[in-house]
PDB file of C-alpha atoms and ligand atoms in Angstrom:
ATOM      1  CA  MET A  29     -34.817  29.851 -75.337  1.00 32.00           C
ATOM      2  CA  ARG A  30     -35.691  28.041 -72.128  1.00 34.00           C
ATOM      3  CA  LEU A  31     -37.750  30.939 -70.832  1.00 34.00           C
ATOM      4  CA  ALA A  32     -39.634  31.128 -74.102  1.00 34.00           C
ATOM      5  CA  GLN A  33     -40.442  27.438 -73.838  1.00 33.00           C
ATOM      6  CA  SER A  34     -41.530  27.667 -70.254  1.00 33.00           C
ATOM      7  CA  VAL A  35     -43.516  30.890 -70.364  1.00 34.00           C
ATOM      8  CA  LEU A  36     -45.076  30.669 -73.792  1.00 34.00           C
ATOM      9  CA  LYS A  37     -46.848  27.405 -73.197  1.00 34.00           C
ATOM     10  CA  SER A  38     -50.609  26.894 -73.043  1.00 29.00           C
ATOM     11  CA  GLN A  39     -52.613  30.007 -72.313  1.00 26.00           C
ATOM     12  CA  GLU A  40     -49.639  32.362 -72.475  1.00 35.00           C
ATOM     13  CA  ARG A  41     -50.352  34.403 -75.519  1.00 35.00           C
ATOM     14  CA  ASN A  42     -47.395  35.073 -77.753  1.00 37.00           C
ATOM     15  CA  LEU A  43     -47.922  38.292 -79.648  1.00 34.00           C
ATOM     16  CA  GLY A  44     -44.329  38.367 -80.817  1.00 33.00           C
ATOM     17  CA  TYR A  45     -43.254  40.537 -83.695  1.00 30.00           C
ATOM     18  CA  GLY A  46     -40.173  39.512 -85.668  1.00 31.00           C
ATOM     19  CA  GLU A  47     -37.665  37.712 -83.543  1.00 34.00           C
ATOM     20  CA  PHE A  48     -38.766  39.219 -80.234  1.00 35.00           C
ATOM     21  CA  CYS A  49     -41.469  37.295 -78.479  1.00 40.00           C
ATOM     22  CA  VAL A  50     -43.251  39.057 -75.673  1.00 47.00           C
ATOM     23  CA  PRO A  51     -45.681  36.900 -73.721  1.00 56.00           C
ATOM     24  CA  ARG A  52     -48.516  39.266 -72.790  1.00 73.00           C
ATOM     25  CA  CYS A  53     -50.125  37.056 -70.145  1.00 79.00           C
ATOM     26  CA  LEU A  54     -48.179  34.966 -67.664  1.00 87.00           C
ATOM     27  CA  THR A  55     -49.408  31.810 -65.948  1.00 87.00           C
ATOM     28  CA  ARG A  56     -48.046  32.551 -62.500  1.00 92.00           C
ATOM     29  CA  LEU A  57     -46.451  35.222 -60.325  1.00 96.00           C
ATOM     30  CA  TYR A  58     -42.757  36.026 -60.640  1.00 97.00           C
ATOM     31  CA  PHE A  59     -40.892  37.823 -57.827  1.00 98.00           C
ATOM     32  CA  GLY A  60     -37.795  40.003 -57.921  1.00 98.00           C
ATOM     33  CA  PRO A  61     -36.027  43.209 -56.928  1.00 98.00           C
ATOM     34  CA  ALA A  62     -36.206  46.723 -58.382  1.00 98.00           C
ATOM     35  CA  GLY A  63     -32.761  46.724 -59.973  1.00 98.00           C
ATOM     36  CA  VAL A  64     -29.532  44.823 -59.472  1.00 98.00           C
ATOM     37  CA  PRO A  65     -29.685  43.025 -56.077  1.00 98.00           C
ATOM     38  CA  HIS A  66     -27.427  44.301 -53.282  1.00 98.00           C
ATOM     39  CA  ALA A  67     -25.805  40.849 -53.191  1.00 98.00           C
ATOM     40  CA  ALA A  68     -24.514  41.150 -56.781  1.00 98.00           C
ATOM     41  CA  LYS A  69     -20.726  41.254 -57.062  1.00 96.00           C
ATOM     42  CA  ARG A  70     -20.881  43.854 -59.837  1.00 95.00           C
ATOM     43  CA  ARG A  71     -23.460  46.540 -60.620  1.00 94.00           C
ATOM     44  CA  SER A  72     -24.352  45.302 -64.098  1.00 97.00           C
ATOM     45  CA  THR A  73     -27.724  44.127 -65.367  1.00 97.00           C
ATOM     46  CA  ILE A  74     -26.307  40.754 -66.440  1.00 98.00           C
ATOM     47  CA  GLU A  75     -24.709  40.211 -63.039  1.00 98.00           C
ATOM     48  CA  GLY A  76     -28.019  41.270 -61.507  1.00 98.00           C
ATOM     49  CA  VAL A  77     -29.927  38.656 -63.480  1.00 98.00           C
ATOM     50  CA  ARG A  78     -27.459  35.939 -62.414  1.00 98.00           C
ATOM     51  CA  THR A  79     -27.706  36.976 -58.761  1.00 98.00           C
ATOM     52  CA  VAL A  80     -31.511  37.006 -58.914  1.00 98.00           C
ATOM     53  CA  ARG A  81     -31.342  33.407 -60.040  1.00 98.00           C
ATOM     54  CA  GLU A  82     -28.865  32.464 -57.279  1.00 98.00           C
ATOM     55  CA  LEU A  83     -31.188  34.015 -54.708  1.00 98.00           C
ATOM     56  CA  GLY A  84     -34.045  31.782 -55.876  1.00 98.00           C
ATOM     57  CA  LEU A  85     -36.006  34.694 -57.387  1.00 98.00           C
ATOM     58  CA  ASP A  86     -37.325  34.817 -60.945  1.00 96.00           C
ATOM     59  CA  ALA A  87     -37.855  38.459 -61.959  1.00 97.00           C
ATOM     60  CA  MET A  88     -35.933  41.740 -62.025  1.00 98.00           C
ATOM     61  CA  GLU A  89     -36.819  45.314 -62.925  1.00 98.00           C
ATOM     62  CA  ILE A  90     -34.192  47.083 -65.022  1.00 98.00           C
ATOM     63  CA  GLU A  91     -33.898  50.560 -63.511  1.00 98.00           C
ATOM     64  CA  PHE A  92     -33.514  53.193 -66.198  1.00 97.00           C
ATOM     65  CA  VAL A  93     -34.543  55.703 -63.541  1.00 93.00           C
ATOM     66  CA  ARG A  94     -31.548  58.005 -64.157  1.00 93.00           C
ATOM     67  CA  GLY A  95     -31.600  57.546 -67.921  1.00 95.00           C
ATOM     68  CA  VAL A  96     -31.786  54.794 -70.527  1.00 96.00           C
ATOM     69  CA  ARG A  97     -28.149  53.765 -70.429  1.00 94.00           C
ATOM     70  CA  MET A  98     -28.036  50.463 -72.245  1.00 97.00           C
ATOM     71  CA  SER A  99     -26.991  49.822 -75.849  1.00 97.00           C
ATOM     72  CA  GLU A 100     -29.046  47.633 -78.162  1.00 96.00           C
ATOM     73  CA  THR A 101     -26.153  45.138 -78.250  1.00 97.00           C
ATOM     74  CA  MET A 102     -26.079  44.931 -74.460  1.00 97.00           C
ATOM     75  CA  ALA A 103     -29.875  44.620 -74.371  1.00 97.00           C
ATOM     76  CA  GLN A 104     -29.633  41.548 -76.603  1.00 96.00           C
ATOM     77  CA  LYS A 105     -27.056  39.996 -74.261  1.00 97.00           C
ATOM     78  CA  VAL A 106     -29.317  40.707 -71.280  1.00 97.00           C
ATOM     79  CA  ARG A 107     -32.201  39.061 -73.107  1.00 96.00           C
ATOM     80  CA  GLU A 108     -30.192  35.885 -73.763  1.00 96.00           C
ATOM     81  CA  GLU A 109     -28.997  35.657 -70.171  1.00 96.00           C
ATOM     82  CA  ALA A 110     -32.466  36.253 -68.722  1.00 96.00           C
ATOM     83  CA  GLN A 111     -34.081  33.720 -71.027  1.00 93.00           C
ATOM     84  CA  ASN A 112     -31.437  31.105 -70.292  1.00 94.00           C
ATOM     85  CA  LEU A 113     -31.934  31.546 -66.558  1.00 95.00           C
ATOM     86  CA  GLY A 114     -35.738  31.817 -66.678  1.00 93.00           C
ATOM     87  CA  ILE A 115     -35.884  35.370 -65.337  1.00 96.00           C
ATOM     88  CA  VAL A 116     -38.754  37.656 -66.390  1.00 96.00           C
ATOM     89  CA  LEU A 117     -37.580  41.246 -66.880  1.00 97.00           C
ATOM     90  CA  THR A 118     -39.485  44.485 -66.467  1.00 97.00           C
ATOM     91  CA  VAL A 119     -38.257  48.054 -66.989  1.00 98.00           C
ATOM     92  CA  HIS A 120     -38.661  51.260 -64.973  1.00 98.00           C
ATOM     93  CA  ALA A 121     -38.516  54.368 -67.166  1.00 98.00           C
ATOM     94  CA  PRO A 122     -36.585  57.488 -66.029  1.00 97.00           C
ATOM     95  CA  TYR A 123     -37.916  59.586 -63.136  1.00 95.00           C
ATOM     96  CA  TYR A 124     -37.469  62.756 -65.210  1.00 94.00           C
ATOM     97  CA  ILE A 125     -40.806  62.479 -66.929  1.00 97.00           C
ATOM     98  CA  ASN A 126     -43.639  65.004 -66.838  1.00 98.00           C
ATOM     99  CA  LEU A 127     -46.189  64.565 -69.596  1.00 98.00           C
ATOM    100  CA  ASN A 128     -48.086  67.552 -68.150  1.00 98.00           C
ATOM    101  CA  SER A 129     -45.202  70.045 -68.191  1.00 98.00           C
ATOM    102  CA  ASP A 130     -45.912  73.649 -69.265  1.00 97.00           C
ATOM    103  CA  ASP A 131     -42.836  73.410 -71.470  1.00 98.00           C
ATOM    104  CA  PRO A 132     -43.658  71.537 -74.719  1.00 98.00           C
ATOM    105  CA  ASN A 133     -39.994  70.541 -75.066  1.00 98.00           C
ATOM    106  CA  LYS A 134     -40.142  68.803 -71.713  1.00 98.00           C
ATOM    107  CA  VAL A 135     -43.285  66.925 -72.757  1.00 98.00           C
ATOM    108  CA  GLU A 136     -41.544  65.767 -75.940  1.00 98.00           C
ATOM    109  CA  ALA A 137     -38.420  64.756 -73.989  1.00 98.00           C
ATOM    110  CA  SER A 138     -40.630  62.821 -71.567  1.00 98.00           C
ATOM    111  CA  LYS A 139     -42.319  60.972 -74.424  1.00 98.00           C
ATOM    112  CA  GLU A 140     -38.896  60.172 -75.863  1.00 98.00           C
ATOM    113  CA  ARG A 141     -37.719  58.730 -72.525  1.00 98.00           C
ATOM    114  CA  ILE A 142     -40.725  56.413 -72.316  1.00 98.00           C
ATOM    115  CA  TYR A 143     -40.214  55.403 -75.956  1.00 98.00           C
ATOM    116  CA  GLN A 144     -36.496  54.650 -75.404  1.00 98.00           C
ATOM    117  CA  SER A 145     -37.238  52.656 -72.243  1.00 98.00           C
ATOM    118  CA  ALA A 146     -39.813  50.578 -74.125  1.00 97.00           C
ATOM    119  CA  LYS A 147     -37.573  50.068 -77.143  1.00 97.00           C
ATOM    120  CA  ILE A 148     -34.479  48.950 -75.218  1.00 97.00           C
ATOM    121  CA  GLY A 149     -36.661  46.956 -72.836  1.00 97.00           C
ATOM    122  CA  PHE A 150     -38.280  45.191 -75.768  1.00 95.00           C
ATOM    123  CA  ILE A 151     -34.901  44.265 -77.245  1.00 96.00           C
ATOM    124  CA  ALA A 152     -33.888  43.011 -73.783  1.00 97.00           C
ATOM    125  CA  GLY A 153     -36.951  40.749 -73.857  1.00 94.00           C
ATOM    126  CA  ALA A 154     -38.680  42.675 -71.079  1.00 96.00           C
ATOM    127  CA  TRP A 155     -42.350  42.008 -70.502  1.00 95.00           C
ATOM    128  CA  SER A 156     -43.513  45.410 -69.284  1.00 96.00           C
ATOM    129  CA  VAL A 157     -42.294  48.986 -68.846  1.00 97.00           C
ATOM    130  CA  VAL A 158     -43.528  51.198 -66.008  1.00 98.00           C
ATOM    131  CA  PHE A 159     -43.402  55.008 -65.904  1.00 98.00           C
ATOM    132  CA  HIS A 160     -44.452  57.916 -63.677  1.00 98.00           C
ATOM    133  CA  PRO A 161     -46.778  60.004 -65.866  1.00 98.00           C
ATOM    134  CA  GLY A 162     -46.310  63.477 -64.360  1.00 98.00           C
ATOM    135  CA  TYR A 163     -47.540  66.182 -61.981  1.00 98.00           C
ATOM    136  CA  TYR A 164     -50.753  68.201 -61.823  1.00 98.00           C
ATOM    137  CA  GLY A 165     -48.941  71.513 -61.321  1.00 97.00           C
ATOM    138  CA  LYS A 166     -51.572  74.250 -61.459  1.00 97.00           C
ATOM    139  CA  ARG A 167     -53.924  72.310 -63.721  1.00 98.00           C
ATOM    140  CA  SER A 168     -57.138  70.583 -62.715  1.00 98.00           C
ATOM    141  CA  SER A 169     -57.089  66.819 -62.520  1.00 97.00           C
ATOM    142  CA  GLU A 170     -59.401  66.697 -65.591  1.00 98.00           C
ATOM    143  CA  GLU A 171     -57.122  68.825 -67.754  1.00 98.00           C
ATOM    144  CA  THR A 172     -54.056  66.953 -66.507  1.00 98.00           C
ATOM    145  CA  TYR A 173     -55.759  63.708 -67.401  1.00 98.00           C
ATOM    146  CA  ARG A 174     -56.508  64.825 -70.976  1.00 98.00           C
ATOM    147  CA  ARG A 175     -52.980  66.111 -71.573  1.00 98.00           C
ATOM    148  CA  ILE A 176     -51.343  62.952 -70.192  1.00 98.00           C
ATOM    149  CA  ARG A 177     -53.734  60.692 -72.092  1.00 97.00           C
ATOM    150  CA  ASP A 178     -52.903  62.427 -75.386  1.00 97.00           C
ATOM    151  CA  ALA A 179     -49.157  62.225 -74.741  1.00 98.00           C
ATOM    152  CA  VAL A 180     -49.334  58.525 -73.843  1.00 97.00           C
ATOM    153  CA  ARG A 181     -51.390  57.898 -76.972  1.00 96.00           C
ATOM    154  CA  ASP A 182     -48.588  59.423 -79.072  1.00 96.00           C
ATOM    155  CA  VAL A 183     -46.064  57.055 -77.485  1.00 97.00           C
ATOM    156  CA  VAL A 184     -48.331  54.031 -77.982  1.00 95.00           C
ATOM    157  CA  GLU A 185     -48.812  54.866 -81.651  1.00 94.00           C
ATOM    158  CA  ARG A 186     -45.086  55.296 -82.199  1.00 96.00           C
ATOM    159  CA  LEU A 187     -44.313  51.964 -80.526  1.00 94.00           C
ATOM    160  CA  LYS A 188     -47.000  50.219 -82.542  1.00 92.00           C
ATOM    161  CA  SER A 189     -45.798  51.669 -85.833  1.00 93.00           C
ATOM    162  CA  GLU A 190     -42.349  50.244 -85.078  1.00 94.00           C
ATOM    163  CA  GLY A 191     -43.635  46.816 -83.989  1.00 91.00           C
ATOM    164  CA  ILE A 192     -42.440  47.287 -80.418  1.00 93.00           C
ATOM    165  CA  ASP A 193     -44.769  45.045 -78.452  1.00 89.00           C
ATOM    166  CA  ILE A 194     -44.410  45.560 -74.719  1.00 93.00           C
ATOM    167  CA  TRP A 195     -46.812  46.492 -71.916  1.00 94.00           C
ATOM    168  CA  LEU A 196     -46.769  50.202 -71.143  1.00 96.00           C
ATOM    169  CA  ARG A 197     -47.712  50.800 -67.496  1.00 97.00           C
ATOM    170  CA  PRO A 198     -48.584  54.130 -65.916  1.00 98.00           C
ATOM    171  CA  GLU A 199     -47.930  53.660 -62.200  1.00 98.00           C
ATOM    172  CA  THR A 200     -50.259  54.385 -59.284  1.00 98.00           C
ATOM    173  CA  MET A 201     -48.376  57.187 -57.509  1.00 98.00           C
ATOM    174  CA  GLY A 202     -47.974  57.809 -53.782  1.00 98.00           C
ATOM    175  CA  GLY A 203     -47.793  61.619 -53.661  1.00 97.00           C
ATOM    176  CA  LEU A 204     -50.883  63.791 -53.944  1.00 97.00           C
ATOM    177  CA  ALA A 205     -49.069  66.231 -56.275  1.00 97.00           C
ATOM    178  CA  GLU A 206     -48.495  63.397 -58.739  1.00 98.00           C
ATOM    179  CA  PHE A 207     -50.957  62.274 -61.383  1.00 98.00           C
ATOM    180  CA  GLY A 208     -51.667  58.605 -60.787  1.00 98.00           C
ATOM    181  CA  SER A 209     -54.614  57.731 -58.604  1.00 98.00           C
ATOM    182  CA  LEU A 210     -55.907  54.213 -59.075  1.00 97.00           C
ATOM    183  CA  GLU A 211     -58.942  55.603 -60.958  1.00 97.00           C
ATOM    184  CA  GLU A 212     -56.788  57.747 -63.248  1.00 98.00           C
ATOM    185  CA  VAL A 213     -54.463  54.971 -64.363  1.00 97.00           C
ATOM    186  CA  VAL A 214     -57.391  52.565 -64.817  1.00 97.00           C
ATOM    187  CA  LYS A 215     -59.144  55.171 -66.981  1.00 97.00           C
ATOM    188  CA  LEU A 216     -56.005  55.565 -69.116  1.00 96.00           C
ATOM    189  CA  SER A 217     -56.184  51.834 -69.856  1.00 94.00           C
ATOM    190  CA  GLN A 218     -59.859  52.100 -70.753  1.00 94.00           C
ATOM    191  CA  ASP A 219     -59.471  55.180 -72.958  1.00 94.00           C
ATOM    192  CA  LEU A 220     -56.360  54.068 -74.797  1.00 92.00           C
ATOM    193  CA  ASP A 221     -55.941  50.501 -75.940  1.00 74.00           C
ATOM    194  CA  LEU A 222     -54.883  47.104 -74.807  1.00 68.00           C
ATOM    195  CA  SER A 223     -51.182  47.883 -74.803  1.00 79.00           C
ATOM    196  CA  ILE A 224     -51.783  49.948 -71.638  1.00 92.00           C
ATOM    197  CA  LEU A 225     -52.441  48.524 -68.186  1.00 94.00           C
ATOM    198  CA  PRO A 226     -51.686  50.056 -64.784  1.00 97.00           C
ATOM    199  CA  CYS A 227     -48.685  49.216 -62.645  1.00 98.00           C
ATOM    200  CA  ILE A 228     -50.301  48.630 -59.269  1.00 98.00           C
ATOM    201  CA  ASP A 229     -48.026  49.892 -56.495  1.00 98.00           C
ATOM    202  CA  PHE A 230     -49.648  48.722 -53.266  1.00 98.00           C
ATOM    203  CA  ALA A 231     -47.443  50.959 -51.116  1.00 98.00           C
ATOM    204  CA  HIS A 232     -48.267  54.049 -53.186  1.00 98.00           C
ATOM    205  CA  ILE A 233     -52.008  53.366 -53.128  1.00 98.00           C
ATOM    206  CA  HIS A 234     -51.792  52.913 -49.349  1.00 98.00           C
ATOM    207  CA  ALA A 235     -49.790  56.157 -48.927  1.00 97.00           C
ATOM    208  CA  ARG A 236     -51.931  58.201 -51.316  1.00 97.00           C
ATOM    209  CA  SER A 237     -55.038  57.284 -49.333  1.00 96.00           C
ATOM    210  CA  ARG A 238     -53.054  57.972 -46.122  1.00 96.00           C
ATOM    211  CA  GLY A 239     -53.522  54.596 -44.590  1.00 96.00           C
ATOM    212  CA  GLY A 240     -56.274  53.031 -46.688  1.00 97.00           C
ATOM    213  CA  TYR A 241     -56.192  49.901 -48.826  1.00 97.00           C
ATOM    214  CA  ASN A 242     -54.555  47.993 -46.018  1.00 97.00           C
ATOM    215  CA  SER A 243     -57.114  45.533 -44.721  1.00 97.00           C
ATOM    216  CA  TYR A 244     -57.915  42.262 -46.383  1.00 97.00           C
ATOM    217  CA  GLU A 245     -61.428  43.541 -47.214  1.00 97.00           C
ATOM    218  CA  GLU A 246     -60.150  46.823 -48.726  1.00 98.00           C
ATOM    219  CA  LEU A 247     -57.597  44.957 -50.806  1.00 98.00           C
ATOM    220  CA  ARG A 248     -60.284  42.551 -52.012  1.00 98.00           C
ATOM    221  CA  GLN A 249     -62.318  45.549 -53.159  1.00 98.00           C
ATOM    222  CA  LEU A 250     -59.275  46.907 -54.988  1.00 98.00           C
ATOM    223  CA  MET A 251     -58.866  43.637 -56.870  1.00 97.00           C
ATOM    224  CA  GLU A 252     -62.586  43.499 -57.649  1.00 98.00           C
ATOM    225  CA  TYR A 253     -62.416  47.043 -58.988  1.00 98.00           C
ATOM    226  CA  ILE A 254     -59.569  46.140 -61.365  1.00 97.00           C
ATOM    227  CA  GLU A 255     -61.387  43.022 -62.506  1.00 96.00           C
ATOM    228  CA  ARG A 256     -64.650  44.903 -63.041  1.00 96.00           C
ATOM    229  CA  GLU A 257     -63.095  47.851 -64.901  1.00 95.00           C
ATOM    230  CA  LEU A 258     -60.400  46.100 -66.926  1.00 93.00           C
ATOM    231  CA  GLY A 259     -61.539  42.496 -67.165  1.00 91.00           C
ATOM    232  CA  LYS A 260     -60.199  39.221 -65.805  1.00 89.00           C
ATOM    233  CA  ASP A 261     -57.225  39.260 -68.178  1.00 87.00           C
ATOM    234  CA  ALA A 262     -55.879  42.279 -66.313  1.00 92.00           C
ATOM    235  CA  LEU A 263     -55.470  40.056 -63.240  1.00 93.00           C
ATOM    236  CA  HIS A 264     -53.450  37.582 -65.282  1.00 89.00           C
ATOM    237  CA  SER A 265     -51.133  40.272 -66.419  1.00 91.00           C
ATOM    238  CA  MET A 266     -50.334  42.387 -63.396  1.00 96.00           C
ATOM    239  CA  HIS A 267     -47.214  44.471 -62.967  1.00 97.00           C
ATOM    240  CA  ILE A 268     -47.009  45.004 -59.214  1.00 98.00           C
ATOM    241  CA  HIS A 269     -44.770  47.041 -56.930  1.00 98.00           C
ATOM    242  CA  VAL A 270     -44.602  46.318 -53.194  1.00 98.00           C
ATOM    243  CA  SER A 271     -42.524  47.947 -50.456  1.00 98.00           C
ATOM    244  CA  GLY A 272     -42.923  49.364 -47.018  1.00 98.00           C
ATOM    245  CA  ILE A 273     -43.739  53.078 -46.988  1.00 98.00           C
ATOM    246  CA  ARG A 274     -43.849  56.162 -44.768  1.00 97.00           C
ATOM    247  CA  TYR A 275     -46.482  58.764 -45.536  1.00 97.00           C
ATOM    248  CA  GLY A 276     -47.990  61.999 -44.291  1.00 96.00           C
ATOM    249  CA  ASP A 277     -50.648  64.537 -45.243  1.00 95.00           C
ATOM    250  CA  ARG A 278     -49.344  64.784 -48.814  1.00 96.00           C
ATOM    251  CA  GLY A 279     -49.018  61.034 -49.260  1.00 97.00           C
ATOM    252  CA  GLU A 280     -45.704  59.239 -49.786  1.00 97.00           C
ATOM    253  CA  ILE A 281     -42.586  60.371 -47.906  1.00 97.00           C
ATOM    254  CA  GLU A 282     -40.192  57.469 -48.441  1.00 97.00           C
ATOM    255  CA  HIS A 283     -39.988  53.749 -49.077  1.00 97.00           C
ATOM    256  CA  LEU A 284     -39.186  51.485 -46.146  1.00 98.00           C
ATOM    257  CA  ASN A 285     -38.502  47.804 -45.674  1.00 98.00           C
ATOM    258  CA  LEU A 286     -41.704  45.844 -45.160  1.00 98.00           C
ATOM    259  CA  GLU A 287     -41.008  44.952 -41.522  1.00 97.00           C
ATOM    260  CA  GLU A 288     -40.459  48.651 -40.653  1.00 97.00           C
ATOM    261  CA  SER A 289     -43.774  49.823 -42.067  1.00 97.00           C
ATOM    262  CA  ASP A 290     -47.494  49.362 -41.476  1.00 97.00           C
ATOM    263  CA  LEU A 291     -48.165  47.995 -44.978  1.00 97.00           C
ATOM    264  CA  ASN A 292     -50.219  44.834 -44.577  1.00 98.00           C
ATOM    265  CA  TYR A 293     -48.183  42.787 -47.031  1.00 98.00           C
ATOM    266  CA  LYS A 294     -49.608  39.551 -45.688  1.00 98.00           C
ATOM    267  CA  ALA A 295     -53.077  40.659 -46.808  1.00 98.00           C
ATOM    268  CA  VAL A 296     -51.617  41.751 -50.180  1.00 98.00           C
ATOM    269  CA  ILE A 297     -50.196  38.278 -50.740  1.00 98.00           C
ATOM    270  CA  LYS A 298     -53.467  36.704 -49.608  1.00 97.00           C
ATOM    271  CA  VAL A 299     -55.546  38.597 -52.191  1.00 98.00           C
ATOM    272  CA  LEU A 300     -53.021  37.957 -54.972  1.00 98.00           C
ATOM    273  CA  LYS A 301     -53.432  34.283 -54.228  1.00 97.00           C
ATOM    274  CA  GLU A 302     -57.209  34.431 -53.855  1.00 96.00           C
ATOM    275  CA  PHE A 303     -57.678  36.229 -57.190  1.00 97.00           C
ATOM    276  CA  ASN A 304     -55.266  33.852 -58.887  1.00 95.00           C
ATOM    277  CA  VAL A 305     -53.157  36.798 -60.042  1.00 96.00           C
ATOM    278  CA  ALA A 306     -50.361  36.202 -62.548  1.00 94.00           C
ATOM    279  CA  GLY A 307     -47.649  38.658 -63.494  1.00 95.00           C
ATOM    280  CA  VAL A 308     -44.618  40.192 -61.819  1.00 97.00           C
ATOM    281  CA  VAL A 309     -44.142  41.416 -58.227  1.00 98.00           C
ATOM    282  CA  ILE A 310     -41.227  43.822 -57.829  1.00 98.00           C
ATOM    283  CA  SER A 311     -39.884  44.718 -54.382  1.00 98.00           C
ATOM    284  CA  GLU A 312     -39.039  48.424 -54.165  1.00 98.00           C
ATOM    285  CA  SER A 313     -38.011  48.226 -50.509  1.00 98.00           C
ATOM    286  CA  PRO A 314     -34.538  49.619 -49.703  1.00 98.00           C
ATOM    287  CA  ASN A 315     -33.410  46.049 -48.975  1.00 98.00           C
ATOM    288  CA  LEU A 316     -34.558  45.022 -52.513  1.00 98.00           C
ATOM    289  CA  GLU A 317     -34.061  41.283 -52.714  1.00 98.00           C
ATOM    290  CA  GLU A 318     -34.715  40.583 -49.027  1.00 98.00           C
ATOM    291  CA  ASP A 319     -38.325  41.713 -49.277  1.00 98.00           C
ATOM    292  CA  ALA A 320     -38.711  40.030 -52.670  1.00 98.00           C
ATOM    293  CA  ILE A 321     -37.652  36.747 -51.028  1.00 98.00           C
ATOM    294  CA  LEU A 322     -39.926  37.400 -48.044  1.00 98.00           C
ATOM    295  CA  LEU A 323     -42.923  37.949 -50.363  1.00 98.00           C
ATOM    296  CA  LYS A 324     -42.135  34.946 -52.554  1.00 98.00           C
ATOM    297  CA  LYS A 325     -41.785  32.630 -49.547  1.00 98.00           C
ATOM    298  CA  LEU A 326     -44.987  33.943 -48.004  1.00 98.00           C
ATOM    299  CA  TYR A 327     -46.806  33.465 -51.306  1.00 98.00           C
ATOM    300  CA  GLU A 328     -45.558  29.884 -51.624  1.00 97.00           C
ATOM    301  CA  GLU A 329     -46.466  29.041 -48.042  1.00 95.00           C
ATOM    302  CA  THR A 330     -49.903  30.684 -48.025  1.00 84.00           C
TER     303      THR A 330
HETATM  304 ZN1   ZN B   9     -42.054  53.905 -59.905  1.00 73.03          ZN
END
């Protein structure tokens, strides 16, 4: 329970239900890779957590992107290992989610995938679960918003009724065909309840605006917007994705390593520091842990 002792102290609110304690606010920033680090000797979550620790990092996102393939028993083992090593876990829900599908079965299956990700993540002691909400298709952004909001509300209510207490995070998306502008995910948090906050993906926001949100001043405005719309607590509970990115007229094309892209990660780190942000920074660069280490070092030296 070393993690519990270290992260639940002072202002870290423990809203734990039953034996699972999920600290909703963190006191500092934790850095780690999106998934098992490349350096891990085996491709298992437990080995990933151990490698993260060896690399001097302190967070890891469990990638359920191709399906929630972890038993409850394994999730408990992951939780013990992560707590013993002081690693904060987050979860990425499957990519195959479209809460705005024309097919009602696909909407239900999407809700189920988010629910399963949250449930297994919660048992694994994860702090937050991020998901891609869906696509506009032929619908207007307003209608898409209403349909996605209602579907997310169903998931929130189901999780609450089962005592599953974990952050649910719709992600800011990089492609223009995808629901998930900064304003849309902020509005979801405002219209639903406090178990929803955005996952802020700096690369996606940069790509979606085709080059914007990249100067220190623009990034300051982004942070001010979040603070103004969602309150100061939102800055003490941020789930963040960072990577390099290539983009075109339709937004995101592919993720890149930070040094290969124009993303102004130095300004990102500067504003995170300036706004005293706490939470988790996940590197989604192809080199995973290398950029997580780069960001953590930069943050510590700034
Ligand atoms: Zn994502």
